[in-house]
Amino acid sequence: MPEAPSITDHSRPVIFIQPFSIGAMGGGSRILRSVIMGAPVQVVSICTGFLHSLPENTLCEEHLVRQRPPLGRLDRTRFAHWGSWAERACSPWFRARLRAIFRARQPRAVHVVPHSWGDFAVAHDIAREMRVPVHASFHDDFAYTAGRHCFKPMLLEKLGVLWREAVTRFVISEEIGEEYCRRYGRREYVIHTDGVTEVYDGAWKPPGDEVKMYFMGMMNYPYIETVRSMARALPLLESATGRKVSFTLRTHGYAAEQGEKVNLQPCASEDVVREELKQQDLLYLPLPLGEEYEGLWRYGFSTKMVSYLASGVPILYHGPAEAASGRYLSRNEAALCVHTTDPEEIASAIAGVIGTPDRLLQIRDNALNIVVRDFDARKLRDRFWNSILDHAAASRLS
């Protein structure tokens, strides 16, 4: 029998494991695409989500290894957490498939993104058995995204183990890094999020007789009440300023109420959106203001915000002052910030800034300065891969 071909170090990939596809919409996918594009080593992605098929992805090899079969409409209802029982029943099968891929590909490292389900814990267990270095990205607060998972307490314990044992902990914001240190033990972490390759610093003028507001991206359910309060404020803003106000939502998942003056447009390609951003007067960045969504807004960091900062158009942030995104924008004076759902207060706050064009120009300039300083895609990609490929760090597992 001929010998099996040896796996050289050059052919050993870094395996990315997460519940979403590299080709999907959403912030997590954008962040991973930003580091896979131009990666110095081979990358193999394993999507563990409950999909029927993978979206198009030309950046890397990708496999769909579901934690459990899709449950149809149940996965889109408030009873989706019952799928965690199916997840547990399918765990041996899922573990066997992951282990087979690890053995076949002999990865030099594994990167996981914990989000809602237990795939990260299984991957961590297998990597530990095979002495493969594990790196983890924490994009959201798992205590929130896991929702009503039937085995949530056990998964939170396993998340703490991952936090303590990972070779590198990438966090989307300082806020989540510090919170996880408080919960699971003080460890070093690396702040890493989406980056930009181009910054548009061309001509921009404060609004004249018309104010064009614009939102693009996913319309998560918790955002809807915030967005609706903005729509209700627009007639008041027009009365207060004597200017026409247009509000474009390039998204899906939002249904306008009767009488709402919003221009609903379907999602579009990044090229289309990039050009549209430059033509606006204010870029709308909403977050939910209710305490029930604190786990979503307090620690997360919107990738949409990064694109907005690079557009050369002032941001209108509408969300909690204590949110990680809100704190960052306020600290750097890089947005007009509104922290209420009261339409009269919203209209008054926006009218005050529209009436002071010098302030709008300063907000824009501050945004351009910080996006160059904090979100350069090349620097962020180098930061990520230097951590992943640091053999000295990886050798700590030996």
mmCIF file of C-alpha atoms in Angstrom:
data_model
loop_
_atom_site.group_PDB
_atom_site.id
_atom_site.type_symbol
_atom_site.label_atom_id
_atom_site.label_comp_id
_atom_site.label_asym_id
_atom_site.label_seq_id
_atom_site.Cartn_x
_atom_site.Cartn_y
_atom_site.Cartn_z
ATOM 1 C CA MET A 1 0.000 0.000 0.000
ATOM 2 C CA PRO A 2 1.504 3.399 -0.930
ATOM 3 C CA GLU A 3 2.235 5.807 1.876
ATOM 4 C CA ALA A 4 -0.281 8.556 2.497
ATOM 5 C CA PRO A 5 1.018 11.922 1.350
ATOM 6 C CA SER A 6 2.518 13.905 4.190
ATOM 7 C CA ILE A 7 0.953 17.192 5.169
ATOM 8 C CA THR A 8 3.577 19.912 4.972
ATOM 9 C CA ASP A 9 3.462 22.954 7.203
ATOM 10 C CA HIS A 10 2.793 25.059 4.106
ATOM 11 C CA SER A 11 -0.409 23.133 3.381
ATOM 12 C CA ARG A 12 -1.726 23.211 6.947
ATOM 13 C CA PRO A 13 -4.588 25.730 7.044
ATOM 14 C CA VAL A 14 -6.068 27.865 9.760
ATOM 15 C CA ILE A 15 -9.618 26.598 10.278
ATOM 16 C CA PHE A 16 -12.301 29.181 11.012
ATOM 17 C CA ILE A 17 -15.404 27.811 12.780
ATOM 18 C CA GLN A 18 -18.516 29.945 13.249
ATOM 19 C CA PRO A 19 -22.313 29.697 12.842
ATOM 20 C CA PHE A 20 -22.416 32.030 9.822
ATOM 21 C CA SER A 21 -20.963 31.793 6.348
ATOM 22 C CA ILE A 22 -18.064 33.912 5.159
ATOM 23 C CA GLY A 23 -20.306 34.977 2.274
ATOM 24 C CA ALA A 24 -23.277 35.999 4.427
ATOM 25 C CA MET A 25 -24.537 39.474 5.223
ATOM 26 C CA GLY A 26 -23.848 40.763 8.693
ATOM 27 C CA GLY A 27 -21.055 42.251 10.733
ATOM 28 C CA GLY A 28 -19.402 38.983 11.737
ATOM 29 C CA SER A 29 -19.006 37.899 8.136
ATOM 30 C CA ARG A 30 -17.621 41.315 7.172
ATOM 31 C CA ILE A 31 -14.983 41.118 9.890
ATOM 32 C CA LEU A 32 -13.847 37.655 8.844
ATOM 33 C CA ARG A 33 -13.791 38.594 5.158
ATOM 34 C CA SER A 34 -11.550 41.534 5.998
ATOM 35 C CA VAL A 35 -8.845 39.208 7.354
ATOM 36 C CA ILE A 36 -9.316 36.285 4.960
ATOM 37 C CA MET A 37 -8.863 38.602 1.977
ATOM 38 C CA GLY A 38 -5.104 38.627 1.532
ATOM 39 C CA ALA A 39 -4.481 36.047 4.288
ATOM 40 C CA PRO A 40 -0.845 34.909 4.459
ATOM 41 C CA VAL A 41 -1.872 31.250 4.879
ATOM 42 C CA GLN A 42 -4.594 28.947 3.595
ATOM 43 C CA VAL A 43 -7.948 29.383 5.327
ATOM 44 C CA VAL A 44 -10.697 26.783 5.555
ATOM 45 C CA SER A 45 -14.050 27.969 6.886
ATOM 46 C CA ILE A 46 -16.586 25.709 8.578
ATOM 47 C CA CYS A 47 -20.068 27.172 8.859
ATOM 48 C CA THR A 48 -22.041 25.400 11.582
ATOM 49 C CA GLY A 49 -25.336 27.236 11.053
ATOM 50 C CA PHE A 50 -28.707 25.690 10.318
ATOM 51 C CA LEU A 51 -28.576 26.536 6.608
ATOM 52 C CA HIS A 52 -29.784 24.539 3.633
ATOM 53 C CA SER A 53 -26.877 25.776 1.507
ATOM 54 C CA LEU A 54 -23.963 28.191 1.666
ATOM 55 C CA PRO A 55 -24.069 31.607 -0.015
ATOM 56 C CA GLU A 56 -21.491 32.397 -2.666
ATOM 57 C CA ASN A 57 -17.978 32.860 -1.322
ATOM 58 C CA THR A 58 -14.852 33.201 -3.449
ATOM 59 C CA LEU A 59 -12.392 34.028 -0.685
ATOM 60 C CA CYS A 60 -11.733 30.616 0.809
ATOM 61 C CA GLU A 61 -12.737 26.973 0.914
ATOM 62 C CA GLU A 62 -15.884 26.617 2.997
ATOM 63 C CA HIS A 63 -17.873 23.646 4.292
ATOM 64 C CA LEU A 64 -21.346 23.472 5.799
ATOM 65 C CA VAL A 65 -21.189 21.269 8.899
ATOM 66 C CA ARG A 66 -24.478 21.864 10.690
ATOM 67 C CA GLN A 67 -24.719 21.449 14.431
ATOM 68 C CA ARG A 68 -28.185 20.090 13.827
ATOM 69 C CA PRO A 69 -30.668 19.978 10.943
ATOM 70 C CA PRO A 70 -32.730 23.113 10.197
ATOM 71 C CA LEU A 71 -36.120 23.115 11.926
ATOM 72 C CA GLY A 72 -37.944 25.178 9.326
ATOM 73 C CA ARG A 73 -40.145 27.988 10.569
ATOM 74 C CA LEU A 74 -39.440 27.077 14.192
ATOM 75 C CA ASP A 75 -35.933 28.535 13.783
ATOM 76 C CA ARG A 76 -37.520 31.925 13.049
ATOM 77 C CA THR A 77 -39.879 32.046 16.026
ATOM 78 C CA ARG A 78 -39.583 32.747 19.742
ATOM 79 C CA PHE A 79 -39.483 28.979 20.265
ATOM 80 C CA ALA A 80 -36.198 28.601 18.376
ATOM 81 C CA HIS A 81 -34.395 27.806 21.637
ATOM 82 C CA TRP A 82 -36.072 24.394 21.641
ATOM 83 C CA GLY A 83 -33.636 23.580 18.876
ATOM 84 C CA SER A 84 -30.969 23.302 21.557
ATOM 85 C CA TRP A 85 -32.399 19.883 22.433
ATOM 86 C CA ALA A 86 -31.833 18.837 18.827
ATOM 87 C CA GLU A 87 -28.358 20.336 19.052
ATOM 88 C CA ARG A 88 -27.593 18.113 22.016
ATOM 89 C CA ALA A 89 -28.979 15.009 20.291
ATOM 90 C CA CYS A 90 -26.844 15.703 17.203
ATOM 91 C CA SER A 91 -23.707 16.538 19.179
ATOM 92 C CA PRO A 92 -21.930 13.155 18.713
ATOM 93 C CA TRP A 93 -22.460 13.307 14.951
ATOM 94 C CA PHE A 94 -21.327 16.945 14.807
ATOM 95 C CA ARG A 95 -18.261 16.197 16.942
ATOM 96 C CA ALA A 96 -17.302 13.256 14.718
ATOM 97 C CA ARG A 97 -17.499 15.351 11.547
ATOM 98 C CA LEU A 98 -15.399 18.149 13.031
ATOM 99 C CA ARG A 99 -12.813 15.692 14.343
ATOM 100 C CA ALA A 100 -12.566 14.046 10.910
ATOM 101 C CA ILE A 101 -11.865 17.422 9.266
ATOM 102 C CA PHE A 102 -9.246 18.265 11.877
ATOM 103 C CA ARG A 103 -7.481 14.943 11.347
ATOM 104 C CA ALA A 104 -7.576 15.244 7.571
ATOM 105 C CA ARG A 105 -6.401 18.856 7.402
ATOM 106 C CA GLN A 106 -4.054 18.983 10.417
ATOM 107 C CA PRO A 107 -4.677 22.702 11.043
ATOM 108 C CA ARG A 108 -1.897 24.878 12.359
ATOM 109 C CA ALA A 109 -4.508 26.833 14.346
ATOM 110 C CA VAL A 110 -8.246 27.109 14.893
ATOM 111 C CA HIS A 111 -10.270 30.310 15.138
ATOM 112 C CA VAL A 112 -13.757 30.240 16.677
ATOM 113 C CA VAL A 113 -16.530 32.821 17.083
ATOM 114 C CA PRO A 114 -18.919 31.945 19.956
ATOM 115 C CA HIS A 115 -22.431 33.082 19.062
ATOM 116 C CA SER A 116 -25.640 31.633 20.505
ATOM 117 C CA TRP A 117 -24.902 27.882 20.248
ATOM 118 C CA GLY A 118 -22.399 25.298 21.462
ATOM 119 C CA ASP A 119 -20.271 24.802 18.344
ATOM 120 C CA PHE A 120 -17.369 26.743 19.875
ATOM 121 C CA ALA A 121 -17.217 24.372 22.862
ATOM 122 C CA VAL A 122 -17.044 21.249 20.670
ATOM 123 C CA ALA A 123 -14.341 22.806 18.475
ATOM 124 C CA HIS A 124 -12.376 23.846 21.554
ATOM 125 C CA ASP A 125 -12.550 20.332 23.009
ATOM 126 C CA ILE A 126 -11.270 18.731 19.789
ATOM 127 C CA ALA A 127 -8.490 21.285 19.370
ATOM 128 C CA ARG A 128 -7.396 20.700 22.955
ATOM 129 C CA GLU A 129 -7.299 16.925 22.350
ATOM 130 C CA MET A 130 -5.173 17.402 19.233
ATOM 131 C CA ARG A 131 -3.021 20.145 20.800
ATOM 132 C CA VAL A 132 -3.973 22.689 18.146
ATOM 133 C CA PRO A 133 -3.755 26.367 19.218
ATOM 134 C CA VAL A 134 -7.172 28.005 19.578
ATOM 135 C CA HIS A 135 -7.877 31.689 18.964
ATOM 136 C CA ALA A 136 -11.288 33.219 19.630
ATOM 137 C CA SER A 137 -13.162 36.326 18.499
ATOM 138 C CA PHE A 138 -15.876 37.746 20.740
ATOM 139 C CA HIS A 139 -18.164 39.913 18.606
ATOM 140 C CA ASP A 140 -21.185 39.926 20.917
ATOM 141 C CA ASP A 141 -22.079 39.187 24.511
ATOM 142 C CA PHE A 142 -22.825 35.462 24.480
ATOM 143 C CA ALA A 143 -24.962 35.825 27.598
ATOM 144 C CA TYR A 144 -27.341 37.864 25.416
ATOM 145 C CA THR A 145 -27.061 36.112 22.054
ATOM 146 C CA ALA A 146 -27.582 32.653 23.600
ATOM 147 C CA GLY A 147 -31.050 33.847 24.586
ATOM 148 C CA ARG A 148 -33.086 31.030 26.130
ATOM 149 C CA HIS A 149 -30.782 28.195 25.075
ATOM 150 C CA CYS A 150 -31.771 25.203 27.186
ATOM 151 C CA PHE A 151 -28.142 24.552 28.245
ATOM 152 C CA LYS A 152 -27.064 28.166 28.579
ATOM 153 C CA PRO A 153 -25.496 27.882 32.079
ATOM 154 C CA MET A 154 -23.251 25.041 30.877
ATOM 155 C CA LEU A 155 -22.260 26.961 27.735
ATOM 156 C CA LEU A 156 -21.402 30.058 29.767
ATOM 157 C CA GLU A 157 -19.040 27.924 31.849
ATOM 158 C CA LYS A 158 -17.439 26.595 28.670
ATOM 159 C CA LEU A 159 -17.168 30.139 27.348
ATOM 160 C CA GLY A 160 -15.186 31.053 30.450
ATOM 161 C CA VAL A 161 -12.837 28.122 29.826
ATOM 162 C CA LEU A 162 -12.341 29.262 26.230
ATOM 163 C CA TRP A 163 -11.651 32.827 27.388
ATOM 164 C CA ARG A 164 -8.988 31.656 29.810
ATOM 165 C CA GLU A 165 -7.348 29.066 27.541
ATOM 166 C CA ALA A 166 -7.385 30.757 24.121
ATOM 167 C CA VAL A 167 -3.980 31.744 22.766
ATOM 168 C CA THR A 168 -5.502 35.021 21.554
ATOM 169 C CA ARG A 169 -8.737 36.727 22.551
ATOM 170 C CA PHE A 170 -9.961 39.155 19.868
ATOM 171 C CA VAL A 171 -12.683 41.481 21.138
ATOM 172 C CA ILE A 172 -14.779 43.891 19.147
ATOM 173 C CA SER A 173 -14.621 46.604 21.806
ATOM 174 C CA GLU A 174 -12.767 47.465 24.977
ATOM 175 C CA GLU A 175 -16.096 47.267 26.806
ATOM 176 C CA ILE A 176 -16.617 43.587 26.063
ATOM 177 C CA GLY A 177 -12.970 42.836 26.783
ATOM 178 C CA GLU A 178 -13.180 44.376 30.227
ATOM 179 C CA GLU A 179 -16.534 42.742 30.972
ATOM 180 C CA TYR A 180 -15.231 39.293 30.072
ATOM 181 C CA CYS A 181 -12.157 39.891 32.218
ATOM 182 C CA ARG A 182 -14.503 40.681 35.093
ATOM 183 C CA ARG A 183 -16.635 37.575 34.484
ATOM 184 C CA TYR A 184 -14.059 34.990 33.498
ATOM 185 C CA GLY A 185 -10.669 36.198 34.694
ATOM 186 C CA ARG A 186 -8.165 38.862 33.727
ATOM 187 C CA ARG A 187 -6.479 37.990 30.443
ATOM 188 C CA GLU A 188 -4.844 40.041 27.719
ATOM 189 C CA TYR A 189 -7.039 40.758 24.712
ATOM 190 C CA VAL A 190 -6.659 42.318 21.267
ATOM 191 C CA ILE A 191 -9.247 44.779 19.962
ATOM 192 C CA HIS A 192 -10.210 43.820 16.439
ATOM 193 C CA THR A 193 -13.123 44.753 14.196
ATOM 194 C CA ASP A 194 -13.905 45.594 10.590
ATOM 195 C CA GLY A 195 -11.566 47.908 8.711
ATOM 196 C CA VAL A 196 -11.654 50.166 5.671
ATOM 197 C CA THR A 197 -9.356 50.295 2.668
ATOM 198 C CA GLU A 198 -10.580 53.630 1.327
ATOM 199 C CA VAL A 199 -11.514 56.854 3.075
ATOM 200 C CA TYR A 200 -13.554 59.361 1.100
ATOM 201 C CA ASP A 201 -12.471 62.861 2.064
ATOM 202 C CA GLY A 202 -13.885 64.632 -0.991
ATOM 203 C CA ALA A 203 -16.103 67.663 -0.939
ATOM 204 C CA TRP A 204 -19.112 67.608 1.375
ATOM 205 C CA LYS A 205 -21.404 70.537 2.058
ATOM 206 C CA PRO A 206 -23.829 71.027 4.939
ATOM 207 C CA PRO A 207 -27.476 70.470 3.890
ATOM 208 C CA GLY A 208 -29.395 73.194 2.124
ATOM 209 C CA ASP A 209 -33.148 73.211 1.548
ATOM 210 C CA GLU A 210 -33.311 69.404 1.732
ATOM 211 C CA VAL A 211 -31.826 67.119 4.390
ATOM 212 C CA LYS A 212 -31.066 63.620 3.125
ATOM 213 C CA MET A 213 -30.850 60.950 5.851
ATOM 214 C CA TYR A 214 -29.777 57.406 5.020
ATOM 215 C CA PHE A 215 -29.585 53.989 6.654
ATOM 216 C CA MET A 216 -28.139 50.852 5.116
ATOM 217 C CA GLY A 217 -27.713 47.300 6.333
ATOM 218 C CA MET A 218 -29.581 44.693 8.328
ATOM 219 C CA MET A 219 -32.662 45.840 10.238
ATOM 220 C CA ASN A 220 -32.458 43.763 13.399
ATOM 221 C CA TYR A 221 -35.800 43.523 15.178
ATOM 222 C CA PRO A 222 -34.649 45.463 18.288
ATOM 223 C CA TYR A 223 -33.775 48.466 16.065
ATOM 224 C CA ILE A 224 -37.292 48.914 14.723
ATOM 225 C CA GLU A 225 -38.802 50.985 17.547
ATOM 226 C CA THR A 226 -35.819 53.356 17.483
ATOM 227 C CA VAL A 227 -36.115 53.793 13.708
ATOM 228 C CA ARG A 228 -39.861 54.310 13.959
ATOM 229 C CA SER A 229 -39.392 57.073 16.522
ATOM 230 C CA MET A 230 -37.046 58.813 14.080
ATOM 231 C CA ALA A 231 -39.640 58.513 11.308
ATOM 232 C CA ARG A 232 -42.234 60.115 13.616
ATOM 233 C CA ALA A 233 -39.845 62.996 14.316
ATOM 234 C CA LEU A 234 -39.355 63.939 10.654
ATOM 235 C CA PRO A 235 -42.529 66.064 10.232
ATOM 236 C CA LEU A 236 -41.568 67.948 13.397
ATOM 237 C CA LEU A 237 -38.049 68.448 12.051
ATOM 238 C CA GLU A 238 -39.436 69.830 8.801
ATOM 239 C CA SER A 239 -41.650 72.269 10.734
ATOM 240 C CA ALA A 240 -38.783 73.369 12.956
ATOM 241 C CA THR A 241 -36.285 73.955 10.131
ATOM 242 C CA GLY A 242 -38.445 74.780 7.131
ATOM 243 C CA ARG A 243 -36.507 72.165 5.161
ATOM 244 C CA LYS A 244 -37.655 69.048 3.383
ATOM 245 C CA VAL A 245 -36.332 65.856 5.007
ATOM 246 C CA SER A 246 -35.947 62.547 3.161
ATOM 247 C CA PHE A 247 -35.225 59.293 5.019
ATOM 248 C CA THR A 248 -33.958 56.354 2.948
ATOM 249 C CA LEU A 249 -33.764 52.869 4.477
ATOM 250 C CA ARG A 250 -31.810 50.468 2.271
ATOM 251 C CA THR A 251 -32.629 47.316 4.178
ATOM 252 C CA HIS A 252 -35.114 44.514 4.660
ATOM 253 C CA GLY A 253 -37.241 43.664 7.671
ATOM 254 C CA TYR A 254 -38.844 47.095 8.168
ATOM 255 C CA ALA A 255 -42.501 47.715 7.369
ATOM 256 C CA ALA A 256 -43.481 51.376 7.228
ATOM 257 C CA GLU A 257 -46.594 52.405 9.106
ATOM 258 C CA GLN A 258 -49.309 54.355 7.321
ATOM 259 C CA GLY A 259 -48.198 57.953 6.891
ATOM 260 C CA GLU A 260 -44.514 57.330 7.624
ATOM 261 C CA LYS A 261 -42.295 59.313 5.266
ATOM 262 C CA VAL A 262 -39.602 56.717 4.630
ATOM 263 C CA ASN A 263 -38.129 55.613 1.331
ATOM 264 C CA LEU A 264 -37.713 51.847 1.578
ATOM 265 C CA GLN A 265 -35.126 50.336 -0.774
ATOM 266 C CA PRO A 266 -33.864 46.726 -0.996
ATOM 267 C CA CYS A 267 -30.372 45.784 0.096
ATOM 268 C CA ALA A 268 -27.730 46.437 -2.559
ATOM 269 C CA SER A 269 -24.116 45.601 -3.321
ATOM 270 C CA GLU A 270 -21.275 47.246 -1.424
ATOM 271 C CA ASP A 271 -20.315 49.232 -4.537
ATOM 272 C CA VAL A 272 -23.823 50.701 -4.841
ATOM 273 C CA VAL A 273 -24.014 51.550 -1.153
ATOM 274 C CA ARG A 274 -20.547 53.104 -1.124
ATOM 275 C CA GLU A 275 -21.575 55.571 -3.834
ATOM 276 C CA GLU A 276 -24.919 56.324 -2.192
ATOM 277 C CA LEU A 277 -23.284 57.121 1.137
ATOM 278 C CA LYS A 278 -21.323 59.993 -0.421
ATOM 279 C CA GLN A 279 -24.536 61.664 -1.603
ATOM 280 C CA GLN A 280 -26.176 61.984 1.835
ATOM 281 C CA ASP A 281 -26.332 64.718 4.470
ATOM 282 C CA LEU A 282 -26.606 62.478 7.545
ATOM 283 C CA LEU A 283 -25.942 58.756 7.974
ATOM 284 C CA TYR A 284 -28.320 57.191 10.465
ATOM 285 C CA LEU A 285 -26.917 54.747 13.028
ATOM 286 C CA PRO A 286 -29.630 53.347 15.336
ATOM 287 C CA LEU A 287 -29.427 51.073 18.354
ATOM 288 C CA PRO A 288 -32.272 49.945 20.635
ATOM 289 C CA LEU A 289 -32.795 52.120 23.700
ATOM 290 C CA GLY A 290 -34.664 49.595 25.871
ATOM 291 C CA GLU A 291 -32.946 47.965 28.841
ATOM 292 C CA GLU A 292 -34.126 44.563 27.635
ATOM 293 C CA TYR A 293 -31.602 44.878 24.802
ATOM 294 C CA GLU A 294 -28.685 45.987 26.956
ATOM 295 C CA GLY A 295 -26.713 42.848 26.128
ATOM 296 C CA LEU A 296 -26.896 43.857 22.459
ATOM 297 C CA TRP A 297 -25.875 47.509 22.699
ATOM 298 C CA ARG A 298 -23.622 47.806 25.739
ATOM 299 C CA TYR A 299 -20.685 45.754 24.428
ATOM 300 C CA GLY A 300 -21.195 45.408 20.672
ATOM 301 C CA PHE A 301 -19.561 47.571 18.025
ATOM 302 C CA SER A 302 -21.354 48.174 14.750
ATOM 303 C CA THR A 303 -19.397 47.396 11.583
ATOM 304 C CA LYS A 304 -21.845 49.735 9.851
ATOM 305 C CA MET A 305 -20.366 52.548 11.930
ATOM 306 C CA VAL A 306 -16.927 51.890 10.458
ATOM 307 C CA SER A 307 -18.267 52.228 6.904
ATOM 308 C CA TYR A 308 -20.089 55.411 7.895
ATOM 309 C CA LEU A 309 -16.959 56.952 9.406
ATOM 310 C CA ALA A 310 -15.049 56.411 6.172
ATOM 311 C CA SER A 311 -17.752 57.930 3.960
ATOM 312 C CA GLY A 312 -16.974 61.584 4.633
ATOM 313 C CA VAL A 313 -20.588 62.225 5.717
ATOM 314 C CA PRO A 314 -21.593 63.105 9.315
ATOM 315 C CA ILE A 315 -23.158 60.361 11.427
ATOM 316 C CA LEU A 316 -26.427 60.711 13.318
ATOM 317 C CA TYR A 317 -26.126 58.224 16.189
ATOM 318 C CA HIS A 318 -29.489 57.329 17.753
ATOM 319 C CA GLY A 319 -29.105 55.037 20.730
ATOM 320 C CA PRO A 320 -27.985 54.704 24.356
ATOM 321 C CA ALA A 321 -25.207 56.990 25.569
ATOM 322 C CA GLU A 322 -23.694 54.019 27.463
ATOM 323 C CA ALA A 323 -23.392 51.787 24.387
ATOM 324 C CA ALA A 324 -19.877 50.933 23.219
ATOM 325 C CA SER A 325 -20.533 52.615 19.852
ATOM 326 C CA GLY A 326 -22.133 55.648 21.503
ATOM 327 C CA ARG A 327 -19.275 56.063 23.977
ATOM 328 C CA TYR A 328 -16.705 55.841 21.191
ATOM 329 C CA LEU A 329 -18.448 58.389 18.964
ATOM 330 C CA SER A 330 -19.119 60.785 21.836
ATOM 331 C CA ARG A 331 -15.568 60.526 23.178
ATOM 332 C CA ASN A 332 -14.184 61.431 19.765
ATOM 333 C CA GLU A 333 -16.915 64.004 18.965
ATOM 334 C CA ALA A 334 -17.483 62.117 15.714
ATOM 335 C CA ALA A 335 -21.302 62.094 15.508
ATOM 336 C CA LEU A 336 -24.448 63.971 16.318
ATOM 337 C CA CYS A 337 -25.796 61.892 19.227
ATOM 338 C CA VAL A 338 -29.468 61.496 20.152
ATOM 339 C CA HIS A 339 -30.447 59.333 23.148
ATOM 340 C CA THR A 340 -34.243 59.412 23.199
ATOM 341 C CA THR A 341 -37.264 58.025 21.339
ATOM 342 C CA ASP A 342 -39.338 61.147 22.005
ATOM 343 C CA PRO A 343 -40.054 62.635 18.545
ATOM 344 C CA GLU A 344 -40.051 66.252 19.782
ATOM 345 C CA GLU A 345 -36.687 65.852 21.507
ATOM 346 C CA ILE A 346 -35.260 64.100 18.455
ATOM 347 C CA ALA A 347 -36.398 66.882 16.131
ATOM 348 C CA SER A 348 -35.058 69.570 18.442
ATOM 349 C CA ALA A 349 -31.614 67.936 18.723
ATOM 350 C CA ILE A 350 -31.218 67.511 14.963
ATOM 351 C CA ALA A 351 -32.541 71.000 14.168
ATOM 352 C CA GLY A 352 -29.970 72.537 16.508
ATOM 353 C CA VAL A 353 -27.060 70.893 14.715
ATOM 354 C CA ILE A 354 -28.375 71.466 11.179
ATOM 355 C CA GLY A 355 -28.501 75.153 12.083
ATOM 356 C CA THR A 356 -24.768 75.162 12.893
ATOM 357 C CA PRO A 357 -22.946 73.960 9.751
ATOM 358 C CA ASP A 358 -19.508 74.524 11.302
ATOM 359 C CA ARG A 359 -20.329 71.876 13.901
ATOM 360 C CA LEU A 360 -21.380 69.402 11.206
ATOM 361 C CA LEU A 361 -18.113 69.977 9.364
ATOM 362 C CA GLN A 362 -16.147 69.416 12.579
ATOM 363 C CA ILE A 363 -18.032 66.169 13.262
ATOM 364 C CA ARG A 364 -17.168 65.011 9.742
ATOM 365 C CA ASP A 365 -13.483 65.918 10.119
ATOM 366 C CA ASN A 366 -13.250 64.158 13.483
ATOM 367 C CA ALA A 367 -14.778 61.021 11.957
ATOM 368 C CA LEU A 368 -12.257 60.991 9.109
ATOM 369 C CA ASN A 369 -9.389 61.382 11.574
ATOM 370 C CA ILE A 370 -10.406 58.465 13.794
ATOM 371 C CA VAL A 371 -11.231 56.078 10.956
ATOM 372 C CA VAL A 372 -7.669 56.486 9.669
ATOM 373 C CA ARG A 373 -6.278 56.099 13.184
ATOM 374 C CA ASP A 374 -8.354 53.141 14.387
ATOM 375 C CA PHE A 375 -9.783 51.256 11.407
ATOM 376 C CA ASP A 376 -7.099 50.895 8.778
ATOM 377 C CA ALA A 377 -7.846 47.489 7.225
ATOM 378 C CA ARG A 378 -4.218 46.608 6.547
ATOM 379 C CA LYS A 379 -3.153 47.331 10.126
ATOM 380 C CA LEU A 380 -6.086 45.376 11.537
ATOM 381 C CA ARG A 381 -5.382 42.421 9.242
ATOM 382 C CA ASP A 382 -1.707 42.440 10.251
ATOM 383 C CA ARG A 383 -2.700 42.608 13.924
ATOM 384 C CA PHE A 384 -4.959 39.591 13.477
ATOM 385 C CA TRP A 385 -2.517 37.378 11.561
ATOM 386 C CA ASN A 386 0.502 38.312 13.666
ATOM 387 C CA SER A 387 -1.428 36.983 16.649
ATOM 388 C CA ILE A 388 -2.613 33.829 14.871
ATOM 389 C CA LEU A 389 0.816 32.946 13.457
ATOM 390 C CA ASP A 390 2.894 33.879 16.475
ATOM 391 C CA HIS A 391 4.684 30.582 17.057
ATOM 392 C CA ALA A 392 5.983 31.720 20.403
ATOM 393 C CA ALA A 393 2.410 32.256 21.606
ATOM 394 C CA ALA A 394 1.234 28.980 20.102
ATOM 395 C CA SER A 395 4.054 27.073 21.769
ATOM 396 C CA ARG A 396 2.530 27.864 25.161
ATOM 397 C CA LEU A 397 0.197 24.947 24.517
ATOM 398 C CA SER A 398 3.125 22.544 24.221
#
